[in-house]
Amino acid sequence: MEIKIDDLSGDEIKNLLQVHLDTMASISPPESCHALDLDGLRHDSVTFWTVWEKDELVGCGALKELGHQESELKSMHTPAKHRGKGIAAKLVSHIIQIAKSRGLRKICLETGSQPEFKPARDLYSGFGFIECPPFGDYVYDPNSTFMSLDLTKEG
């Protein structure tokens, strides 16, 4: 598996991100969908990675720097046929290491509270993320679970 920074110009990643957006829209009401579109992911504050297995795109994720040494994990997605292979775990581990190397103190995230998002919540919990109040511009939403990881307590 190869993890690399992506410029979001390829058709494969555009298609995968559309699947990601469509999936979020099929589960959560519009006001509870916080996934970034291509323009949002191209912002200077965002670093976007893709995961490749040979020549096949098998996952993606991003880190958005929020200021004050805080960041947000965004756009984590693994195509259904590749789930359960540890792809997301490798990418989260990679992003955590990058965040630490940048001197960031915290990574936050928002994911769904619905049953469909339980595997994601379990993944993040396994890395030490804990539930927290809404952060940044988020507000309480019964369809959202907010989590954070304090990088200053990590080994």
Tab-separated table of N, CA, C and O in Angstrom, residues 52-143:
chain	number	residue	atom	x	y	z
A	52	TRP	N	-3.140	3.827	-2.318
A	52	TRP	CA	-3.123	3.023	-3.544
A	52	TRP	C	-2.604	1.627	-3.248
A	52	TRP	O	-1.666	1.455	-2.471
A	53	GLU	N	-3.218	0.644	-3.861
A	53	GLU	CA	-2.764	-0.740	-3.826
A	53	GLU	C	-2.484	-1.100	-5.284
A	53	GLU	O	-3.418	-1.242	-6.076
A	54	LYS	N	-1.208	-1.142	-5.633
A	54	LYS	CA	-0.773	-1.243	-7.029
A	54	LYS	C	-1.312	-0.016	-7.751
A	54	LYS	O	-0.972	1.093	-7.373
A	55	ASP	N	-2.148	-0.190	-8.762
A	55	ASP	CA	-2.692	0.964	-9.497
A	55	ASP	C	-4.133	1.270	-9.130
A	55	ASP	O	-4.820	1.998	-9.852
A	56	GLU	N	-4.606	0.717	-8.012
A	56	GLU	CA	-6.001	0.892	-7.634
A	56	GLU	C	-6.131	1.814	-6.421
A	56	GLU	O	-5.460	1.628	-5.404
A	57	LEU	N	-7.020	2.796	-6.534
A	57	LEU	CA	-7.323	3.704	-5.434
A	57	LEU	C	-8.164	2.952	-4.406
A	57	LEU	O	-9.242	2.454	-4.733
A	58	VAL	N	-7.654	2.847	-3.167
A	58	VAL	CA	-8.344	2.062	-2.148
A	58	VAL	C	-8.737	2.877	-0.917
A	58	VAL	O	-9.285	2.326	0.038
A	59	GLY	N	-8.477	4.180	-0.935
A	59	GLY	CA	-8.880	4.993	0.199
A	59	GLY	C	-8.390	6.419	0.095
A	59	GLY	O	-7.547	6.742	-0.744
A	60	CYS	N	-8.951	7.259	0.967
A	60	CYS	CA	-8.530	8.660	1.010
A	60	CYS	C	-8.839	9.246	2.376
A	60	CYS	O	-9.617	8.691	3.150
A	61	GLY	N	-8.217	10.376	2.638
A	61	GLY	CA	-8.448	11.101	3.870
A	61	GLY	C	-7.699	12.420	3.838
A	61	GLY	O	-6.807	12.616	3.005
A	62	ALA	N	-8.080	13.324	4.730
A	62	ALA	CA	-7.483	14.660	4.728
A	62	ALA	C	-7.294	15.161	6.150
A	62	ALA	O	-7.937	14.690	7.091
A	63	LEU	N	-6.408	16.135	6.273
A	63	LEU	CA	-6.191	16.841	7.530
A	63	LEU	C	-6.331	18.322	7.246
A	63	LEU	O	-5.626	18.869	6.396
A	64	LYS	N	-7.256	18.954	7.948
A	64	LYS	CA	-7.490	20.392	7.804
A	64	LYS	C	-6.928	21.077	9.049
A	64	LYS	O	-7.331	20.764	10.169
A	65	GLU	N	-6.000	22.000	8.829
A	65	GLU	CA	-5.439	22.738	9.966
A	65	GLU	C	-6.396	23.869	10.336
A	65	GLU	O	-6.826	24.644	9.474
A	66	LEU	N	-6.739	23.936	11.610
A	66	LEU	CA	-7.736	24.890	12.106
A	66	LEU	C	-7.116	26.113	12.767
A	66	LEU	O	-7.818	27.056	13.094
A	67	GLY	N	-5.820	26.089	12.985
A	67	GLY	CA	-5.167	27.161	13.740
A	67	GLY	C	-5.019	26.750	15.184
A	67	GLY	O	-5.607	25.763	15.640
A	68	HIS	N	-4.215	27.485	15.930
A	68	HIS	CA	-3.981	27.215	17.359
A	68	HIS	C	-3.490	25.790	17.576
A	68	HIS	O	-3.838	25.158	18.582
A	69	GLN	N	-2.725	25.251	16.627
A	69	GLN	CA	-2.143	23.903	16.694
A	69	GLN	C	-3.198	22.799	16.751
A	69	GLN	O	-2.961	21.716	17.267
A	70	GLU	N	-4.389	23.107	16.225
A	70	GLU	CA	-5.459	22.121	16.160
A	70	GLU	C	-5.773	21.813	14.704
A	70	GLU	O	-5.536	22.627	13.814
A	71	SER	N	-6.325	20.616	14.480
A	71	SER	CA	-6.642	20.178	13.131
A	71	SER	C	-7.894	19.312	13.154
A	71	SER	O	-8.370	18.925	14.226
A	72	GLU	N	-8.384	19.023	11.954
A	72	GLU	CA	-9.578	18.194	11.817
A	72	GLU	C	-9.330	17.119	10.770
A	72	GLU	O	-8.863	17.404	9.667
A	73	LEU	N	-9.662	15.895	11.114
A	73	LEU	CA	-9.612	14.776	10.181
A	73	LEU	C	-10.855	14.863	9.300
A	73	LEU	O	-11.968	14.992	9.808
A	74	LYS	N	-10.667	14.810	7.987
A	74	LYS	CA	-11.777	14.980	7.049
A	74	LYS	C	-11.736	13.904	5.963
A	74	LYS	O	-10.683	13.343	5.662
A	75	SER	N	-12.871	13.673	5.353
A	75	SER	CA	-13.017	12.915	4.106
A	75	SER	C	-12.370	11.542	4.117
A	75	SER	O	-11.822	11.089	3.117
A	76	MET	N	-12.455	10.859	5.251
A	76	MET	CA	-11.975	9.486	5.312
A	76	MET	C	-12.958	8.595	4.565
A	76	MET	O	-14.154	8.591	4.865
A	77	HIS	N	-12.452	7.862	3.582
A	77	HIS	CA	-13.341	6.956	2.841
A	77	HIS	C	-12.544	5.798	2.258
A	77	HIS	O	-11.459	5.999	1.702
A	78	THR	N	-13.091	4.615	2.415
A	78	THR	CA	-12.555	3.408	1.794
A	78	THR	C	-13.686	2.792	0.981
A	78	THR	O	-14.792	2.608	1.507
A	79	PRO	N	-13.455	2.493	-0.295
A	79	PRO	CA	-14.512	1.851	-1.090
A	79	PRO	C	-14.980	0.557	-0.410
A	79	PRO	O	-14.179	-0.162	0.204
A	80	ALA	N	-16.266	0.268	-0.532
A	80	ALA	CA	-16.868	-0.877	0.160
A	80	ALA	C	-16.097	-2.175	-0.077
A	80	ALA	O	-15.880	-2.946	0.861
A	81	LYS	N	-15.637	-2.411	-1.291
A	81	LYS	CA	-14.971	-3.688	-1.581
A	81	LYS	C	-13.588	-3.805	-0.931
A	81	LYS	O	-13.012	-4.886	-0.904
A	82	HIS	N	-13.085	-2.714	-0.382
A	82	HIS	CA	-11.766	-2.735	0.259
A	82	HIS	C	-11.839	-2.577	1.775
A	82	HIS	O	-10.796	-2.513	2.436
A	83	ARG	N	-13.032	-2.509	2.331
A	83	ARG	CA	-13.158	-2.353	3.780
A	83	ARG	C	-12.737	-3.627	4.492
A	83	ARG	O	-12.862	-4.719	3.960
A	84	GLY	N	-12.219	-3.482	5.688
A	84	GLY	CA	-11.790	-4.621	6.481
A	84	GLY	C	-10.359	-5.054	6.212
A	84	GLY	O	-9.897	-6.043	6.769
A	85	LYS	N	-9.641	-4.316	5.387
A	85	LYS	CA	-8.254	-4.657	5.059
A	85	LYS	C	-7.239	-3.842	5.864
A	85	LYS	O	-6.039	-3.986	5.667
A	86	GLY	N	-7.716	-2.940	6.718
A	86	GLY	CA	-6.800	-2.120	7.508
A	86	GLY	C	-6.343	-0.849	6.799
A	86	GLY	O	-5.436	-0.171	7.275
A	87	ILE	N	-6.953	-0.532	5.682
A	87	ILE	CA	-6.559	0.649	4.906
A	87	ILE	C	-6.780	1.926	5.708
A	87	ILE	O	-5.878	2.764	5.816
A	88	ALA	N	-7.962	2.086	6.276
A	88	ALA	CA	-8.270	3.300	7.040
A	88	ALA	C	-7.348	3.427	8.248
A	88	ALA	O	-6.877	4.521	8.564
A	89	ALA	N	-7.066	2.309	8.908
A	89	ALA	CA	-6.176	2.351	10.077
A	89	ALA	C	-4.780	2.819	9.677
A	89	ALA	O	-4.170	3.633	10.381
A	90	LYS	N	-4.279	2.332	8.554
A	90	LYS	CA	-2.951	2.771	8.104
A	90	LYS	C	-2.960	4.260	7.776
A	90	LYS	O	-2.001	4.972	8.082
A	91	LEU	N	-4.035	4.722	7.173
A	91	LEU	CA	-4.109	6.137	6.821
A	91	LEU	C	-4.246	7.016	8.069
A	91	LEU	O	-3.575	8.045	8.171
A	92	VAL	N	-5.077	6.621	9.009
A	92	VAL	CA	-5.206	7.401	10.251
A	92	VAL	C	-3.861	7.458	10.971
A	92	VAL	O	-3.441	8.519	11.436
A	93	SER	N	-3.172	6.341	11.054
A	93	SER	CA	-1.855	6.318	11.688
A	93	SER	C	-0.893	7.274	10.975
A	93	SER	O	-0.163	8.036	11.629
A	94	HIS	N	-0.910	7.256	9.657
A	94	HIS	CA	-0.059	8.149	8.861
A	94	HIS	C	-0.393	9.615	9.156
A	94	HIS	O	0.509	10.437	9.383
A	95	ILE	N	-1.668	9.937	9.174
A	95	ILE	CA	-2.094	11.323	9.402
A	95	ILE	C	-1.712	11.775	10.809
A	95	ILE	O	-1.262	12.908	11.007
A	96	ILE	N	-1.860	10.897	11.786
A	96	ILE	CA	-1.458	11.246	13.157
A	96	ILE	C	0.035	11.564	13.197
A	96	ILE	O	0.450	12.553	13.814
A	97	GLN	N	0.845	10.767	12.539
A	97	GLN	CA	2.293	11.007	12.529
A	97	GLN	C	2.620	12.335	11.843
A	97	GLN	O	3.488	13.085	12.308
A	98	ILE	N	1.936	12.641	10.746
A	98	ILE	CA	2.152	13.916	10.056
A	98	ILE	C	1.758	15.075	10.970
A	98	ILE	O	2.484	16.074	11.077
A	99	ALA	N	0.616	14.943	11.633
A	99	ALA	CA	0.159	16.006	12.538
A	99	ALA	C	1.179	16.256	13.643
A	99	ALA	O	1.502	17.408	13.961
A	100	LYS	N	1.713	15.191	14.208
A	100	LYS	CA	2.737	15.339	15.248
A	100	LYS	C	3.972	16.026	14.685
A	100	LYS	O	4.541	16.906	15.331
A	101	SER	N	4.387	15.623	13.481
A	101	SER	CA	5.598	16.210	12.888
A	101	SER	C	5.404	17.693	12.586
A	101	SER	O	6.385	18.441	12.524
A	102	ARG	N	4.172	18.125	12.426
A	102	ARG	CA	3.868	19.543	12.191
A	102	ARG	C	3.724	20.327	13.492
A	102	ARG	O	3.451	21.524	13.470
A	103	GLY	N	3.849	19.643	14.610
A	103	GLY	CA	3.724	20.311	15.897
A	103	GLY	C	2.287	20.576	16.314
A	103	GLY	O	2.042	21.393	17.212
A	104	LEU	N	1.341	19.871	15.704
A	104	LEU	CA	-0.065	20.044	16.082
A	104	LEU	C	-0.315	19.366	17.424
A	104	LEU	O	0.306	18.360	17.751
A	105	ARG	N	-1.228	19.934	18.188
A	105	ARG	CA	-1.505	19.435	19.531
A	105	ARG	C	-2.773	18.582	19.601
A	105	ARG	O	-2.951	17.806	20.529
A	106	LYS	N	-3.671	18.755	18.607
A	106	LYS	CA	-4.952	18.064	18.694
A	106	LYS	C	-5.492	17.797	17.297
A	106	LYS	O	-5.344	18.619	16.393
A	107	ILE	N	-6.115	16.625	17.153
A	107	ILE	CA	-6.885	16.315	15.948
A	107	ILE	C	-8.319	16.077	16.398
A	107	ILE	O	-8.572	15.266	17.302
A	108	CYS	N	-9.242	16.782	15.782
A	108	CYS	CA	-10.664	16.613	16.054
A	108	CYS	C	-11.316	15.986	14.819
A	108	CYS	O	-10.743	15.982	13.731
A	109	LEU	N	-12.517	15.499	15.009
A	109	LEU	CA	-13.274	15.001	13.865
A	109	LEU	C	-14.760	15.011	14.184
A	109	LEU	O	-15.156	15.049	15.341
A	110	GLU	N	-15.537	14.997	13.123
A	110	GLU	CA	-16.984	14.832	13.218
A	110	GLU	C	-17.329	13.634	12.363
A	110	GLU	O	-16.869	13.509	11.234
A	111	THR	N	-18.104	12.722	12.924
A	111	THR	CA	-18.625	11.594	12.164
A	111	THR	C	-20.071	11.383	12.570
A	111	THR	O	-20.559	12.022	13.505
A	112	GLY	N	-20.740	10.525	11.871
A	112	GLY	CA	-22.150	10.314	12.159
A	112	GLY	C	-22.379	9.544	13.445
A	112	GLY	O	-21.520	8.766	13.902
A	113	SER	N	-23.556	9.734	14.025
A	113	SER	CA	-23.943	8.998	15.228
A	113	SER	C	-24.798	7.778	14.880
A	113	SER	O	-25.082	6.963	15.748
A	114	GLN	N	-25.183	7.656	13.614
A	114	GLN	CA	-26.034	6.562	13.175
A	114	GLN	C	-25.251	5.235	13.189
A	114	GLN	O	-24.021	5.224	13.168
A	115	PRO	N	-25.980	4.106	13.215
A	115	PRO	CA	-25.323	2.788	13.237
A	115	PRO	C	-24.337	2.575	12.082
A	115	PRO	O	-23.320	1.898	12.265
A	116	GLU	N	-24.608	3.145	10.925
A	116	GLU	CA	-23.718	2.977	9.774
A	116	GLU	C	-22.310	3.514	10.037
A	116	GLU	O	-21.350	3.108	9.378
A	117	PHE	N	-22.177	4.427	10.982
A	117	PHE	CA	-20.889	5.038	11.286
A	117	PHE	C	-20.167	4.375	12.460
A	117	PHE	O	-19.089	4.801	12.851
A	118	LYS	N	-20.759	3.313	13.033
A	118	LYS	CA	-20.117	2.652	14.168
A	118	LYS	C	-18.719	2.144	13.825
A	118	LYS	O	-17.792	2.321	14.635
A	119	PRO	N	-18.502	1.526	12.662
A	119	PRO	CA	-17.126	1.102	12.354
A	119	PRO	C	-16.127	2.267	12.370
A	119	PRO	O	-15.000	2.115	12.841
A	120	ALA	N	-16.545	3.431	11.891
A	120	ALA	CA	-15.662	4.601	11.908
A	120	ALA	C	-15.394	5.042	13.347
A	120	ALA	O	-14.247	5.296	13.721
A	121	ARG	N	-16.443	5.108	14.161
A	121	ARG	CA	-16.250	5.511	15.563
A	121	ARG	C	-15.336	4.532	16.284
A	121	ARG	O	-14.463	4.931	17.063
A	122	ASP	N	-15.500	3.231	16.004
A	122	ASP	CA	-14.636	2.217	16.621
A	122	ASP	C	-13.189	2.379	16.165
A	122	ASP	O	-12.259	2.240	16.974
A	123	LEU	N	-12.993	2.654	14.881
A	123	LEU	CA	-11.639	2.883	14.358
A	123	LEU	C	-10.976	4.025	15.107
A	123	LEU	O	-9.858	3.895	15.611
A	124	TYR	N	-11.662	5.153	15.195
A	124	TYR	CA	-11.081	6.326	15.845
A	124	TYR	C	-10.836	6.075	17.331
A	124	TYR	O	-9.794	6.454	17.866
A	125	SER	N	-11.773	5.406	17.995
A	125	SER	CA	-11.584	5.077	19.417
A	125	SER	C	-10.337	4.230	19.611
A	125	SER	O	-9.609	4.399	20.594
A	126	GLY	N	-10.089	3.336	18.678
A	126	GLY	CA	-8.911	2.483	18.757
A	126	GLY	C	-7.604	3.252	18.707
A	126	GLY	O	-6.574	2.760	19.174
A	127	PHE	N	-7.642	4.449	18.154
A	127	PHE	CA	-6.449	5.305	18.111
A	127	PHE	C	-6.402	6.273	19.294
A	127	PHE	O	-5.503	7.108	19.367
A	128	GLY	N	-7.387	6.190	20.190
A	128	GLY	CA	-7.390	7.052	21.364
A	128	GLY	C	-8.280	8.280	21.257
A	128	GLY	O	-8.305	9.105	22.169
A	129	PHE	N	-9.001	8.431	20.152
A	129	PHE	CA	-9.949	9.532	20.048
A	129	PHE	C	-11.057	9.304	21.060
A	129	PHE	O	-11.516	8.173	21.254
A	130	ILE	N	-11.475	10.388	21.713
A	130	ILE	CA	-12.573	10.317	22.676
A	130	ILE	C	-13.650	11.313	22.269
A	130	ILE	O	-13.371	12.304	21.589
A	131	GLU	N	-14.869	11.017	22.680
A	131	GLU	CA	-15.963	11.943	22.367
A	131	GLU	C	-15.711	13.276	23.057
A	131	GLU	O	-15.163	13.341	24.161
A	132	CYS	N	-16.124	14.343	22.376
A	132	CYS	CA	-15.916	15.697	22.883
A	132	CYS	C	-17.091	16.567	22.434
A	132	CYS	O	-17.897	16.154	21.593
A	133	PRO	N	-17.173	17.777	22.955
A	133	PRO	CA	-18.213	18.693	22.496
A	133	PRO	C	-17.915	19.156	21.064
A	133	PRO	O	-16.795	18.985	20.565
A	134	PRO	N	-18.905	19.758	20.417
A	134	PRO	CA	-18.646	20.331	19.089
A	134	PRO	C	-17.473	21.299	19.140
A	134	PRO	O	-17.247	21.966	20.151
A	135	PHE	N	-16.713	21.371	18.064
A	135	PHE	CA	-15.534	22.234	17.981
A	135	PHE	C	-15.665	23.118	16.751
A	135	PHE	O	-16.516	22.906	15.887
A	136	GLY	N	-14.800	24.124	16.671
A	136	GLY	CA	-14.812	25.007	15.508
A	136	GLY	C	-16.189	25.628	15.295
A	136	GLY	O	-16.797	26.136	16.237
A	137	ASP	N	-16.688	25.526	14.070
A	137	ASP	CA	-18.000	26.095	13.728
A	137	ASP	C	-19.147	25.111	13.904
A	137	ASP	O	-20.287	25.425	13.590
A	138	TYR	N	-18.856	23.907	14.380
A	138	TYR	CA	-19.912	22.912	14.571
A	138	TYR	C	-20.799	23.290	15.752
A	138	TYR	O	-20.354	23.958	16.690
A	139	VAL	N	-22.036	22.829	15.699
A	139	VAL	CA	-22.980	22.969	16.811
A	139	VAL	C	-23.510	21.577	17.128
A	139	VAL	O	-23.394	20.650	16.318
A	140	TYR	N	-24.104	21.453	18.307
A	140	TYR	CA	-24.670	20.159	18.682
A	140	TYR	C	-25.623	19.689	17.589
A	140	TYR	O	-26.436	20.458	17.062
A	141	ASP	N	-25.545	18.408	17.255
A	141	ASP	CA	-26.406	17.797	16.247
A	141	ASP	C	-26.587	16.342	16.659
A	141	ASP	O	-25.591	15.623	16.828
A	142	PRO	N	-27.814	15.877	16.832
A	142	PRO	CA	-28.006	14.483	17.246
A	142	PRO	C	-27.494	13.480	16.216
A	142	PRO	O	-27.291	12.307	16.537
A	143	ASN	N	-27.252	13.916	14.993
A	143	ASN	CA	-26.734	13.035	13.947
A	143	ASN	C	-25.209	13.020	13.888
A	143	ASN	O	-24.635	12.347	13.029
